[in-house]
């Protein structure tokens, strides 16, 4: 299982970007996909995630109201999006996509994408 992230780039403060993450569908019925980010000198943090099935979402406080996560599993692939609006310089980071799966006993990482750089600067 491999995830491919794309959509990063340079944008001015207040601008928008949409990130995409595409991968093969999970072997596990219960799973969750998420976006993480890591800024220089900082730890990787969860930005948002979305569950399989009913698509429950969760956002970091710093992005609530500005970012929106969605997921499409209607095709043979599993695709996740992150719509980022009202971007701020502090959103600058490498963004990684991730999928975790529940194997009946524990949650574990199923796959990580390679990361896409988002730079917010004037």
mmCIF file of N, CA, C and O in Angstrom, residues 21-108:
data_model
loop_
_atom_site.group_PDB
_atom_site.id
_atom_site.type_symbol
_atom_site.label_atom_id
_atom_site.label_comp_id
_atom_site.label_asym_id
_atom_site.label_seq_id
_atom_site.Cartn_x
_atom_site.Cartn_y
_atom_site.Cartn_z
ATOM 1 N N UNK A 21 -4.329 13.117 -1.921
ATOM 2 C CA UNK A 21 -3.585 11.922 -1.525
ATOM 3 C C UNK A 21 -4.321 10.729 -2.114
ATOM 4 O O UNK A 21 -5.513 10.525 -1.832
ATOM 5 N N UNK A 22 -3.611 9.966 -2.940
ATOM 6 C CA UNK A 22 -4.240 8.833 -3.634
ATOM 7 C C UNK A 22 -3.507 7.554 -3.283
ATOM 8 O O UNK A 22 -2.275 7.522 -3.233
ATOM 9 N N UNK A 23 -4.269 6.498 -3.059
ATOM 10 C CA UNK A 23 -3.684 5.203 -2.797
ATOM 11 C C UNK A 23 -4.650 4.093 -3.120
ATOM 12 O O UNK A 23 -5.833 4.347 -3.431
ATOM 13 N N UNK A 24 -4.166 2.891 -3.038
ATOM 14 C CA UNK A 24 -5.052 1.744 -3.208
ATOM 15 C C UNK A 24 -5.975 1.661 -2.001
ATOM 16 O O UNK A 24 -5.674 2.191 -0.932
ATOM 17 N N UNK A 25 -7.081 1.003 -2.168
ATOM 18 C CA UNK A 25 -8.033 0.904 -1.065
ATOM 19 C C UNK A 25 -7.485 0.012 0.042
ATOM 20 O O UNK A 25 -6.731 -0.922 -0.194
ATOM 21 N N UNK A 26 -7.876 0.327 1.269
ATOM 22 C CA UNK A 26 -7.384 -0.407 2.422
ATOM 23 C C UNK A 26 -7.932 -1.831 2.453
ATOM 24 O O UNK A 26 -9.047 -2.103 2.005
ATOM 25 N N UNK A 27 -7.137 -2.730 3.012
ATOM 26 C CA UNK A 27 -7.590 -4.097 3.219
ATOM 27 C C UNK A 27 -8.532 -4.191 4.418
ATOM 28 O O UNK A 27 -9.204 -5.207 4.596
ATOM 29 N N UNK A 28 -8.533 -3.147 5.242
ATOM 30 C CA UNK A 28 -9.278 -3.198 6.493
ATOM 31 C C UNK A 28 -10.546 -2.352 6.399
ATOM 32 O O UNK A 28 -10.528 -1.241 5.894
ATOM 33 N N UNK A 29 -11.633 -2.880 6.908
ATOM 34 C CA UNK A 29 -12.903 -2.171 6.834
ATOM 35 C C UNK A 29 -12.847 -0.879 7.641
ATOM 36 O O UNK A 29 -13.373 0.152 7.224
ATOM 37 N N UNK A 30 -12.248 -0.950 8.836
ATOM 38 C CA UNK A 30 -12.192 0.215 9.706
ATOM 39 C C UNK A 30 -10.819 0.867 9.568
ATOM 40 O O UNK A 30 -9.793 0.273 9.932
ATOM 41 N N UNK A 31 -10.818 2.050 9.007
ATOM 42 C CA UNK A 31 -9.569 2.758 8.833
ATOM 43 C C UNK A 31 -9.821 4.260 8.879
ATOM 44 O O UNK A 31 -10.982 4.700 8.870
ATOM 45 N N UNK A 32 -8.768 5.010 8.933
ATOM 46 C CA UNK A 32 -8.881 6.466 8.948
ATOM 47 C C UNK A 32 -7.707 7.048 8.186
ATOM 48 O O UNK A 32 -6.566 6.587 8.344
ATOM 49 N N UNK A 33 -7.999 8.037 7.370
ATOM 50 C CA UNK A 33 -6.946 8.747 6.656
ATOM 51 C C UNK A 33 -6.777 10.123 7.287
ATOM 52 O O UNK A 33 -7.745 10.713 7.788
ATOM 53 N N UNK A 34 -5.552 10.612 7.242
ATOM 54 C CA UNK A 34 -5.309 11.913 7.862
ATOM 55 C C UNK A 34 -4.182 12.667 7.206
ATOM 56 O O UNK A 34 -3.360 12.090 6.488
ATOM 57 N N UNK A 35 -4.190 13.952 7.452
ATOM 58 C CA UNK A 35 -3.106 14.828 7.027
ATOM 59 C C UNK A 35 -2.327 15.261 8.265
ATOM 60 O O UNK A 35 -2.908 15.695 9.257
ATOM 61 N N UNK A 36 -1.025 15.138 8.172
ATOM 62 C CA UNK A 36 -0.117 15.604 9.207
ATOM 63 C C UNK A 36 0.796 16.648 8.583
ATOM 64 O O UNK A 36 0.970 16.684 7.368
ATOM 65 N N UNK A 37 1.400 17.483 9.412
ATOM 66 C CA UNK A 37 2.364 18.437 8.887
ATOM 67 C C UNK A 37 3.540 18.566 9.839
ATOM 68 O O UNK A 37 3.411 18.339 11.048
ATOM 69 N N UNK A 38 4.660 18.913 9.255
ATOM 70 C CA UNK A 38 5.853 19.119 10.045
ATOM 71 C C UNK A 38 6.576 20.367 9.551
ATOM 72 O O UNK A 38 7.039 20.404 8.402
ATOM 73 N N UNK A 39 6.634 21.362 10.408
ATOM 74 C CA UNK A 39 7.355 22.596 10.101
ATOM 75 C C UNK A 39 8.802 22.442 10.546
ATOM 76 O O UNK A 39 9.107 21.620 11.417
ATOM 77 N N UNK A 40 9.708 23.216 9.982
ATOM 78 C CA UNK A 40 11.119 23.113 10.363
ATOM 79 C C UNK A 40 11.308 23.301 11.860
ATOM 80 O O UNK A 40 10.797 24.252 12.452
ATOM 81 N N UNK A 41 12.022 22.363 12.469
ATOM 82 C CA UNK A 41 12.318 22.453 13.888
ATOM 83 C C UNK A 41 11.180 22.080 14.799
ATOM 84 O O UNK A 41 11.292 22.217 16.025
ATOM 85 N N UNK A 42 10.078 21.592 14.237
ATOM 86 C CA UNK A 42 8.925 21.229 15.052
ATOM 87 C C UNK A 42 8.567 19.772 14.847
ATOM 88 O O UNK A 42 8.975 19.149 13.869
ATOM 89 N N UNK A 43 7.781 19.268 15.774
ATOM 90 C CA UNK A 43 7.326 17.886 15.666
ATOM 91 C C UNK A 43 6.182 17.777 14.662
ATOM 92 O O UNK A 43 5.443 18.739 14.426
ATOM 93 N N UNK A 44 6.032 16.609 14.099
ATOM 94 C CA UNK A 44 4.915 16.357 13.202
ATOM 95 C C UNK A 44 3.622 16.411 14.011
ATOM 96 O O UNK A 44 3.546 15.871 15.115
ATOM 97 N N UNK A 45 2.611 17.061 13.444
ATOM 98 C CA UNK A 45 1.338 17.184 14.141
ATOM 99 C C UNK A 45 0.186 16.805 13.222
ATOM 100 O O UNK A 45 0.271 16.966 12.004
ATOM 101 N N UNK A 46 -0.876 16.337 13.845
ATOM 102 C CA UNK A 46 -2.085 15.997 13.093
ATOM 103 C C UNK A 46 -2.798 17.288 12.700
ATOM 104 O O UNK A 46 -3.041 18.145 13.544
ATOM 105 N N UNK A 47 -3.161 17.384 11.434
ATOM 106 C CA UNK A 47 -3.933 18.531 10.943
ATOM 107 C C UNK A 47 -5.420 18.189 10.919
ATOM 108 O O UNK A 47 -6.249 18.928 11.434
ATOM 109 N N UNK A 48 -5.746 17.051 10.321
ATOM 110 C CA UNK A 48 -7.138 16.625 10.214
ATOM 111 C C UNK A 48 -7.157 15.160 9.846
ATOM 112 O O UNK A 48 -6.232 14.661 9.199
ATOM 113 N N UNK A 49 -8.232 14.474 10.243
ATOM 114 C CA UNK A 49 -8.398 13.110 9.793
ATOM 115 C C UNK A 49 -9.864 12.811 9.537
ATOM 116 O O UNK A 49 -10.752 13.565 9.939
ATOM 117 N N UNK A 50 -10.081 11.712 8.821
ATOM 118 C CA UNK A 50 -11.433 11.336 8.408
ATOM 119 C C UNK A 50 -11.532 9.821 8.429
ATOM 120 O O UNK A 50 -10.648 9.109 7.936
ATOM 121 N N UNK A 51 -12.620 9.321 9.002
ATOM 122 C CA UNK A 51 -12.773 7.887 9.164
ATOM 123 C C UNK A 51 -13.364 7.244 7.923
ATOM 124 O O UNK A 51 -13.919 7.925 7.046
ATOM 125 N N UNK A 52 -13.259 5.938 7.851
ATOM 126 C CA UNK A 52 -13.957 5.196 6.815
ATOM 127 C C UNK A 52 -15.443 5.156 7.176
ATOM 128 O O UNK A 52 -15.835 5.612 8.255
ATOM 129 N N UNK A 53 -16.249 4.610 6.292
ATOM 130 C CA UNK A 53 -17.666 4.516 6.597
ATOM 131 C C UNK A 53 -18.362 5.868 6.574
ATOM 132 O O UNK A 53 -18.445 6.515 5.543
ATOM 133 N N UNK A 54 -18.814 6.337 7.726
ATOM 134 C CA UNK A 54 -19.603 7.579 7.739
ATOM 135 C C UNK A 54 -18.770 8.835 7.614
ATOM 136 O O UNK A 54 -19.295 9.937 7.562
ATOM 137 N N UNK A 55 -17.439 8.717 7.580
ATOM 138 C CA UNK A 55 -16.589 9.864 7.312
ATOM 139 C C UNK A 55 -16.536 10.892 8.421
ATOM 140 O O UNK A 55 -16.535 12.103 8.150
ATOM 141 N N UNK A 56 -16.464 10.446 9.649
ATOM 142 C CA UNK A 56 -16.324 11.379 10.765
ATOM 143 C C UNK A 56 -14.991 12.117 10.651
ATOM 144 O O UNK A 56 -13.968 11.520 10.328
ATOM 145 N N UNK A 57 -15.025 13.423 10.903
ATOM 146 C CA UNK A 57 -13.825 14.246 10.750
ATOM 147 C C UNK A 57 -13.363 14.825 12.073
ATOM 148 O O UNK A 57 -14.145 14.983 13.017
ATOM 149 N N UNK A 58 -12.092 15.171 12.102
ATOM 150 C CA UNK A 58 -11.473 15.743 13.287
ATOM 151 C C UNK A 58 -10.417 16.735 12.812
ATOM 152 O O UNK A 58 -9.683 16.438 11.856
ATOM 153 N N UNK A 59 -10.380 17.924 13.437
ATOM 154 C CA UNK A 59 -9.447 18.960 13.018
ATOM 155 C C UNK A 59 -8.634 19.481 14.189
ATOM 156 O O UNK A 59 -9.127 19.585 15.314
ATOM 157 N N UNK A 60 -7.401 19.861 13.915
ATOM 158 C CA UNK A 60 -6.617 20.586 14.905
ATOM 159 C C UNK A 60 -7.255 21.953 15.115
ATOM 160 O O UNK A 60 -7.809 22.537 14.174
ATOM 161 N N UNK A 61 -7.181 22.463 16.327
ATOM 162 C CA UNK A 61 -7.799 23.751 16.627
ATOM 163 C C UNK A 61 -7.265 24.862 15.721
ATOM 164 O O UNK A 61 -8.009 25.774 15.339
ATOM 165 N N UNK A 62 -6.011 24.773 15.347
ATOM 166 C CA UNK A 62 -5.381 25.831 14.570
ATOM 167 C C UNK A 62 -5.914 25.944 13.144
ATOM 168 O O UNK A 62 -5.701 26.973 12.484
ATOM 169 N N UNK A 63 -6.607 24.910 12.661
ATOM 170 C CA UNK A 63 -7.099 24.937 11.275
ATOM 171 C C UNK A 63 -8.617 24.896 11.182
ATOM 172 O O UNK A 63 -9.168 24.969 10.076
ATOM 173 N N UNK A 64 -9.296 24.768 12.305
ATOM 174 C CA UNK A 64 -10.753 24.702 12.286
ATOM 175 C C UNK A 64 -11.333 25.952 11.633
ATOM 176 O O UNK A 64 -10.914 27.077 11.925
ATOM 177 N N UNK A 65 -12.293 25.733 10.730
ATOM 178 C CA UNK A 65 -12.925 26.843 10.047
ATOM 179 C C UNK A 65 -12.181 27.292 8.809
ATOM 180 O O UNK A 65 -12.704 28.097 8.027
ATOM 181 N N UNK A 66 -10.954 26.836 8.631
ATOM 182 C CA UNK A 66 -10.161 27.224 7.451
ATOM 183 C C UNK A 66 -9.881 26.046 6.525
ATOM 184 O O UNK A 66 -9.836 26.209 5.299
ATOM 185 N N UNK A 67 -9.683 24.866 7.095
ATOM 186 C CA UNK A 67 -9.362 23.665 6.320
ATOM 187 C C UNK A 67 -10.563 22.728 6.307
ATOM 188 O O UNK A 67 -11.323 22.666 7.283
ATOM 189 N N UNK A 68 -10.654 21.964 5.225
ATOM 190 C CA UNK A 68 -11.729 20.992 5.113
ATOM 191 C C UNK A 68 -11.178 19.706 4.507
ATOM 192 O O UNK A 68 -10.560 19.736 3.441
ATOM 193 N N UNK A 69 -11.410 18.592 5.193
ATOM 194 C CA UNK A 69 -10.929 17.298 4.729
ATOM 195 C C UNK A 69 -12.081 16.520 4.129
ATOM 196 O O UNK A 69 -13.224 16.598 4.620
ATOM 197 N N UNK A 70 -11.802 15.787 3.061
ATOM 198 C CA UNK A 70 -12.819 14.948 2.441
ATOM 199 C C UNK A 70 -12.159 13.701 1.881
ATOM 200 O O UNK A 70 -10.928 13.632 1.763
ATOM 201 N N UNK A 71 -13.013 12.752 1.521
ATOM 202 C CA UNK A 71 -12.480 11.468 1.083
ATOM 203 C C UNK A 71 -13.423 10.856 0.063
ATOM 204 O O UNK A 71 -14.648 10.957 0.197
ATOM 205 N N UNK A 72 -12.866 10.201 -0.935
ATOM 206 C CA UNK A 72 -13.648 9.573 -1.990
ATOM 207 C C UNK A 72 -13.174 8.137 -2.154
ATOM 208 O O UNK A 72 -12.030 7.903 -2.558
ATOM 209 N N UNK A 73 -14.069 7.190 -1.843
ATOM 210 C CA UNK A 73 -13.718 5.785 -2.019
ATOM 211 C C UNK A 73 -14.657 5.119 -3.008
ATOM 212 O O UNK A 73 -14.817 3.902 -3.011
ATOM 213 N N UNK A 74 -15.297 5.917 -3.848
ATOM 214 C CA UNK A 74 -16.265 5.355 -4.792
ATOM 215 C C UNK A 74 -15.609 4.654 -5.972
ATOM 216 O O UNK A 74 -16.222 3.855 -6.642
ATOM 217 N N UNK A 75 -14.359 4.974 -6.219
ATOM 218 C CA UNK A 75 -13.634 4.328 -7.306
ATOM 219 C C UNK A 75 -12.752 3.226 -6.743
ATOM 220 O O UNK A 75 -12.843 2.891 -5.564
ATOM 221 N N UNK A 76 -11.908 2.665 -7.538
ATOM 222 C CA UNK A 76 -11.014 1.612 -7.067
ATOM 223 C C UNK A 76 -9.867 2.136 -6.215
ATOM 224 O O UNK A 76 -9.099 1.348 -5.667
ATOM 225 N N UNK A 77 -9.729 3.446 -6.136
ATOM 226 C CA UNK A 77 -8.690 4.037 -5.312
ATOM 227 C C UNK A 77 -9.310 4.729 -4.107
ATOM 228 O O UNK A 77 -10.517 4.972 -4.064
ATOM 229 N N UNK A 78 -8.486 5.046 -3.157
ATOM 230 C CA UNK A 78 -8.872 5.761 -1.942
ATOM 231 C C UNK A 78 -8.232 7.140 -2.041
ATOM 232 O O UNK A 78 -7.001 7.242 -2.023
ATOM 233 N N UNK A 79 -9.036 8.170 -2.207
ATOM 234 C CA UNK A 79 -8.515 9.511 -2.415
ATOM 235 C C UNK A 79 -8.978 10.445 -1.308
ATOM 236 O O UNK A 79 -10.166 10.482 -0.976
ATOM 237 N N UNK A 80 -8.034 11.176 -0.772
ATOM 238 C CA UNK A 80 -8.331 12.126 0.295
ATOM 239 C C UNK A 80 -7.890 13.512 -0.144
ATOM 240 O O UNK A 80 -6.873 13.659 -0.827
ATOM 241 N N UNK A 81 -8.663 14.518 0.253
ATOM 242 C CA UNK A 81 -8.350 15.895 -0.092
ATOM 243 C C UNK A 81 -8.257 16.748 1.177
ATOM 244 O O UNK A 81 -8.903 16.467 2.186
ATOM 245 N N UNK A 82 -7.468 17.791 1.077
ATOM 246 C CA UNK A 82 -7.443 18.802 2.129
ATOM 247 C C UNK A 82 -7.563 20.163 1.454
ATOM 248 O O UNK A 82 -6.624 20.610 0.793
ATOM 249 N N UNK A 83 -8.722 20.784 1.582
ATOM 250 C CA UNK A 83 -8.926 22.126 1.064
ATOM 251 C C UNK A 83 -8.472 23.110 2.128
ATOM 252 O O UNK A 83 -9.010 23.122 3.241
ATOM 253 N N UNK A 84 -7.484 23.907 1.783
ATOM 254 C CA UNK A 84 -6.906 24.846 2.747
ATOM 255 C C UNK A 84 -7.196 26.272 2.295
ATOM 256 O O UNK A 84 -6.742 26.697 1.229
ATOM 257 N N UNK A 85 -7.959 26.981 3.080
ATOM 258 C CA UNK A 85 -8.310 28.369 2.790
ATOM 259 C C UNK A 85 -7.726 29.286 3.856
ATOM 260 O O UNK A 85 -7.338 28.838 4.937
ATOM 261 N N UNK A 86 -7.697 30.567 3.535
ATOM 262 C CA UNK A 86 -7.191 31.583 4.479
ATOM 263 C C UNK A 86 -5.841 31.170 5.060
ATOM 264 O O UNK A 86 -5.630 31.212 6.278
ATOM 265 N N UNK A 87 -4.954 30.770 4.189
ATOM 266 C CA UNK A 87 -3.658 30.257 4.643
ATOM 267 C C UNK A 87 -2.837 31.344 5.318
ATOM 268 O O UNK A 87 -2.887 32.523 4.939
ATOM 269 N N UNK A 88 -2.080 30.903 6.311
ATOM 270 C CA UNK A 88 -1.241 31.794 7.110
ATOM 271 C C UNK A 88 0.211 31.349 7.010
ATOM 272 O O UNK A 88 0.484 30.172 6.756
ATOM 273 N N UNK A 89 1.140 32.235 7.250
ATOM 274 C CA UNK A 89 2.554 31.822 7.224
ATOM 275 C C UNK A 89 2.844 30.648 8.154
ATOM 276 O O UNK A 89 3.696 29.803 7.832
ATOM 277 N N UNK A 90 2.151 30.580 9.270
ATOM 278 C CA UNK A 90 2.387 29.477 10.211
ATOM 279 C C UNK A 90 1.861 28.134 9.708
ATOM 280 O O UNK A 90 2.089 27.101 10.341
ATOM 281 N N UNK A 91 1.167 28.125 8.574
ATOM 282 C CA UNK A 91 0.747 26.868 7.958
ATOM 283 C C UNK A 91 1.856 26.271 7.100
ATOM 284 O O UNK A 91 1.719 25.151 6.591
ATOM 285 N N UNK A 92 2.944 27.006 6.935
ATOM 286 C CA UNK A 92 4.073 26.512 6.144
ATOM 287 C C UNK A 92 4.645 25.250 6.776
ATOM 288 O O UNK A 92 5.000 25.239 7.957
ATOM 289 N N UNK A 93 4.717 24.188 5.991
ATOM 290 C CA UNK A 93 5.197 22.901 6.489
ATOM 291 C C UNK A 93 5.205 21.890 5.344
ATOM 292 O O UNK A 93 4.651 22.151 4.272
ATOM 293 N N UNK A 94 5.813 20.755 5.617
ATOM 294 C CA UNK A 94 5.637 19.609 4.725
ATOM 295 C C UNK A 94 4.408 18.853 5.220
ATOM 296 O O UNK A 94 4.315 18.521 6.411
ATOM 297 N N UNK A 95 3.484 18.614 4.321
ATOM 298 C CA UNK A 95 2.237 17.933 4.655
ATOM 299 C C UNK A 95 2.329 16.474 4.193
ATOM 300 O O UNK A 95 2.667 16.198 3.032
ATOM 301 N N UNK A 96 1.991 15.576 5.109
ATOM 302 C CA UNK A 96 2.036 14.143 4.838
ATOM 303 C C UNK A 96 0.641 13.551 4.970
ATOM 304 O O UNK A 96 -0.112 13.920 5.880
ATOM 305 N N UNK A 97 0.333 12.606 4.091
ATOM 306 C CA UNK A 97 -0.914 11.888 4.280
ATOM 307 C C UNK A 97 -0.621 10.516 4.890
ATOM 308 O O UNK A 97 0.474 9.966 4.714
ATOM 309 N N UNK A 98 -1.589 10.008 5.570
ATOM 310 C CA UNK A 98 -1.414 8.785 6.357
ATOM 311 C C UNK A 98 -2.712 8.010 6.363
ATOM 312 O O UNK A 98 -3.803 8.598 6.303
ATOM 313 N N UNK A 99 -2.603 6.707 6.434
ATOM 314 C CA UNK A 99 -3.799 5.894 6.679
ATOM 315 C C UNK A 99 -3.491 4.921 7.813
ATOM 316 O O UNK A 99 -2.460 4.240 7.796
ATOM 317 N N UNK A 100 -4.382 4.920 8.777
ATOM 318 C CA UNK A 100 -4.293 3.981 9.894
ATOM 319 C C UNK A 100 -5.420 2.976 9.757
ATOM 320 O O UNK A 100 -6.497 3.298 9.247
ATOM 321 N N UNK A 101 -5.179 1.765 10.232
ATOM 322 C CA UNK A 101 -6.183 0.731 10.118
ATOM 323 C C UNK A 101 -6.375 0.007 11.444
ATOM 324 O O UNK A 101 -5.436 -0.124 12.238
ATOM 325 N N UNK A 102 -7.591 -0.436 11.651
ATOM 326 C CA UNK A 102 -7.953 -1.208 12.848
ATOM 327 C C UNK A 102 -7.995 -2.667 12.439
ATOM 328 O O UNK A 102 -8.787 -3.060 11.584
ATOM 329 N N UNK A 103 -7.128 -3.483 13.059
ATOM 330 C CA UNK A 103 -7.061 -4.892 12.678
ATOM 331 C C UNK A 103 -7.885 -5.784 13.591
ATOM 332 O O UNK A 103 -7.760 -7.008 13.542
ATOM 333 N N UNK A 104 -8.695 -5.165 14.417
ATOM 334 C CA UNK A 104 -9.520 -5.907 15.355
ATOM 335 C C UNK A 104 -8.993 -5.833 16.772
ATOM 336 O O UNK A 104 -9.710 -6.143 17.727
ATOM 337 N N UNK A 105 -7.724 -5.423 16.885
ATOM 338 C CA UNK A 105 -7.112 -5.314 18.211
ATOM 339 C C UNK A 105 -6.492 -3.953 18.445
ATOM 340 O O UNK A 105 -6.596 -3.390 19.542
ATOM 341 N N UNK A 106 -5.815 -3.437 17.462
ATOM 342 C CA UNK A 106 -5.118 -2.159 17.617
ATOM 343 C C UNK A 106 -5.193 -1.336 16.339
ATOM 344 O O UNK A 106 -5.438 -1.871 15.249
ATOM 345 N N UNK A 107 -4.976 -0.018 16.510
ATOM 346 C CA UNK A 107 -4.778 0.871 15.379
ATOM 347 C C UNK A 107 -3.286 0.899 15.056
ATOM 348 O O UNK A 107 -2.454 0.983 15.955
ATOM 349 N N UNK A 108 -2.973 0.816 13.783
ATOM 350 C CA UNK A 108 -1.578 0.920 13.381
ATOM 351 C C UNK A 108 -1.487 1.614 12.030
ATOM 352 O O UNK A 108 -2.453 1.629 11.263
#
